XYZ file of C-alpha atoms in Angstrom:
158
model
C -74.651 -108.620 -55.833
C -71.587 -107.902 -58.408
C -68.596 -106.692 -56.537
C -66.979 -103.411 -57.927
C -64.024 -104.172 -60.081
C -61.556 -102.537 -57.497
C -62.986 -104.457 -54.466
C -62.622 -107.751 -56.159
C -59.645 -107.324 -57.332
C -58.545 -106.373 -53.555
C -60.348 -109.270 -52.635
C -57.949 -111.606 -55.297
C -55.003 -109.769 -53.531
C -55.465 -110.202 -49.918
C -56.832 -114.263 -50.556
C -53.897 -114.934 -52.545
C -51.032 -113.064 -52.554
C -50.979 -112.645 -48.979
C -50.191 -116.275 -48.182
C -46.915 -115.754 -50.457
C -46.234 -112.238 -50.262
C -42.802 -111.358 -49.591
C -42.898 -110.331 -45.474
C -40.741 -107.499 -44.154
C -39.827 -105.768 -40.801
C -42.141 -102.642 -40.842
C -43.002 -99.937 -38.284
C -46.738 -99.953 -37.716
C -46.331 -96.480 -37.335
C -44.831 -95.367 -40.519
C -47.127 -97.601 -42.485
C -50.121 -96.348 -40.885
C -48.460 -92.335 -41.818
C -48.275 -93.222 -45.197
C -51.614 -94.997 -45.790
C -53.731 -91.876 -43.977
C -51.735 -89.731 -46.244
C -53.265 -91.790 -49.574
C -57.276 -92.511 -47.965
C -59.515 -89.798 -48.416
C -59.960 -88.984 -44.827
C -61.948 -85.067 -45.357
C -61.834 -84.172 -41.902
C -60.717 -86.482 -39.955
C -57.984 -87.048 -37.587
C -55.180 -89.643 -37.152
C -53.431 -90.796 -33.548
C -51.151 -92.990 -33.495
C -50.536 -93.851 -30.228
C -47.803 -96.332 -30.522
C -45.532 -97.376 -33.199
C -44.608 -101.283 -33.142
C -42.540 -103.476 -35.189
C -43.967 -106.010 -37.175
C -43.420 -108.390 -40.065
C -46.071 -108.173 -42.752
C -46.194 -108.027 -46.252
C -46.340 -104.284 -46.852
C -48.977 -104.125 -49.366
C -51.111 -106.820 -47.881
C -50.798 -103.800 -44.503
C -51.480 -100.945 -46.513
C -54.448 -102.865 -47.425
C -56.056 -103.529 -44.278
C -54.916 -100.254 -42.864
C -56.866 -98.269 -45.792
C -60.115 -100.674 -45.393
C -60.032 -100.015 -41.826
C -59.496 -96.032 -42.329
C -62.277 -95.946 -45.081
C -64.708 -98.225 -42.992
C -64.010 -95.720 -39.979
C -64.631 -92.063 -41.743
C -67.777 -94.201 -43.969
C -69.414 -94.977 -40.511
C -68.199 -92.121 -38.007
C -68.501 -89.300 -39.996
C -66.184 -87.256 -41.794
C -64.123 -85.877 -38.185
C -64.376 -88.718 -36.813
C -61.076 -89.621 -34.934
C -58.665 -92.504 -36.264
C -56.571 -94.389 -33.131
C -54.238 -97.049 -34.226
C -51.618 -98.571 -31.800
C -49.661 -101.354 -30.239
C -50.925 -104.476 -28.371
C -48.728 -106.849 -26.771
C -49.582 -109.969 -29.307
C -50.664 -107.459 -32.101
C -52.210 -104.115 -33.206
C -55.577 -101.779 -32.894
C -57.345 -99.677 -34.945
C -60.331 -97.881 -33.090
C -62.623 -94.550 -34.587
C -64.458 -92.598 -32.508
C -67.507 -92.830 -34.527
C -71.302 -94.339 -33.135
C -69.850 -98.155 -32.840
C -70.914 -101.436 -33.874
C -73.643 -102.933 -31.624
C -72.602 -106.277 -30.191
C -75.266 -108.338 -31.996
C -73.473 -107.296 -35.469
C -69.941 -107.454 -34.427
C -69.122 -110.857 -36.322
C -71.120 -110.561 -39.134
C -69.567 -107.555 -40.044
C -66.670 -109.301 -40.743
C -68.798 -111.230 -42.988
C -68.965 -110.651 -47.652
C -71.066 -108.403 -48.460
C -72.585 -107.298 -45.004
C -72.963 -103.622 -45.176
C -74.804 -100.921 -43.620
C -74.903 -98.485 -46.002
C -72.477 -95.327 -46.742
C -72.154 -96.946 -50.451
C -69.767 -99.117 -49.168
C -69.327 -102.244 -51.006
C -69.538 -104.515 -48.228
C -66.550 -106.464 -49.260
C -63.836 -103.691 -47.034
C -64.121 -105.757 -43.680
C -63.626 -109.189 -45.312
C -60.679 -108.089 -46.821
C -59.257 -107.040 -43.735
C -60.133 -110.517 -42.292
C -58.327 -112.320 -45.051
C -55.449 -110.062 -45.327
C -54.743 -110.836 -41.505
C -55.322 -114.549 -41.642
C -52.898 -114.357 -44.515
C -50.468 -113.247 -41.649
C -51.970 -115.864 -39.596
C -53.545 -113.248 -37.297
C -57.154 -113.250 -36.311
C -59.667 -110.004 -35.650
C -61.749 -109.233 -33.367
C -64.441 -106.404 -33.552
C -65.250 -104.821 -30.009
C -65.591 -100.934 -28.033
C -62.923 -98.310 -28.851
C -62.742 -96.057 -25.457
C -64.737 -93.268 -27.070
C -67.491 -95.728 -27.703
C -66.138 -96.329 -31.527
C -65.616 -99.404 -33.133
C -62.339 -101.077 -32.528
C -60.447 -103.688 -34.740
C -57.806 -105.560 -32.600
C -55.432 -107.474 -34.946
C -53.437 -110.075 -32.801
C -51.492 -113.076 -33.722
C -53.305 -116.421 -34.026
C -53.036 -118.477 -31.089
C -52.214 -121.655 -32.835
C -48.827 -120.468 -34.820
């Protein structure tokens, strides 16, 4: 399948510019503000529920913040709720939308595995290479409402 001209370009970005990006103390919270404010979100709501520090390459953020955001109002509706906090070794992002069932959680993570919504199937990969860029790994799982939840944690071997 052809990727959409904006999704591969993305793609380009997040393989390789993140490794050299320029990184930068950033609050996860005021990142996480500003990309809500720019993702067509219709009705749906933003928590954030705690506002770390981290050092990141602020574009290469805003880009796995706004894949995560679209992903989450694509798949849990338009008022679906948008939780993004602090971990001790990282960050979350969790919706409150129908999940991801445990037999699919890695290969969503996967190119071009989608599940319709006229997604490209190319947001979730993007995230994953935008975070090993930052050499941090992901991890699909449960949000507490029962959502899916994207924990974003610092690799274990740097």
């Amino acid at each position: 399948t052809q990727i959409p001209h904006a999704a591969g370009a993305a793609m380009a970005m997040a393989r390789d510019e993140g490794r050299e990006a320029e990184r930068e103390p950033l609050s996860l919270g005021d990142v996480t503000r500003d990309v809500w404010a720019d993702v067509e979100t219709r009705e749906a709501t933003l928590e954030v529920v705690s506002t770390p520090s981290l050092t990141a390459n602020r574009q290469q953020l805003r880009l796995l913040l706004s894949n995560l955001f679209r992903n989450a109002v694509g798949h849990g509706g338009f008022d679906v709720t948008v939780r993004v906090g602090g971990l001790d070794d990282g960050f979350f992002v969790e919706d409150t939308g129908a999940g991801i069932p445990v037999a699919e959680r890695e290969q969503v993570l996967e190119s071009g595995y989608s599940t319709g919504y006229g997604g490209s199937g190319v947001g979730l990969t993007i995230v994953q290479q935008v975070a090993a860029a930052h050499g941090w790994v992901v991890t699909v799982g449960e949000g507490e409402a029962g959502g899916a939840r994207f924990e974003i944690r610092h690799s274990p071997e740097r």
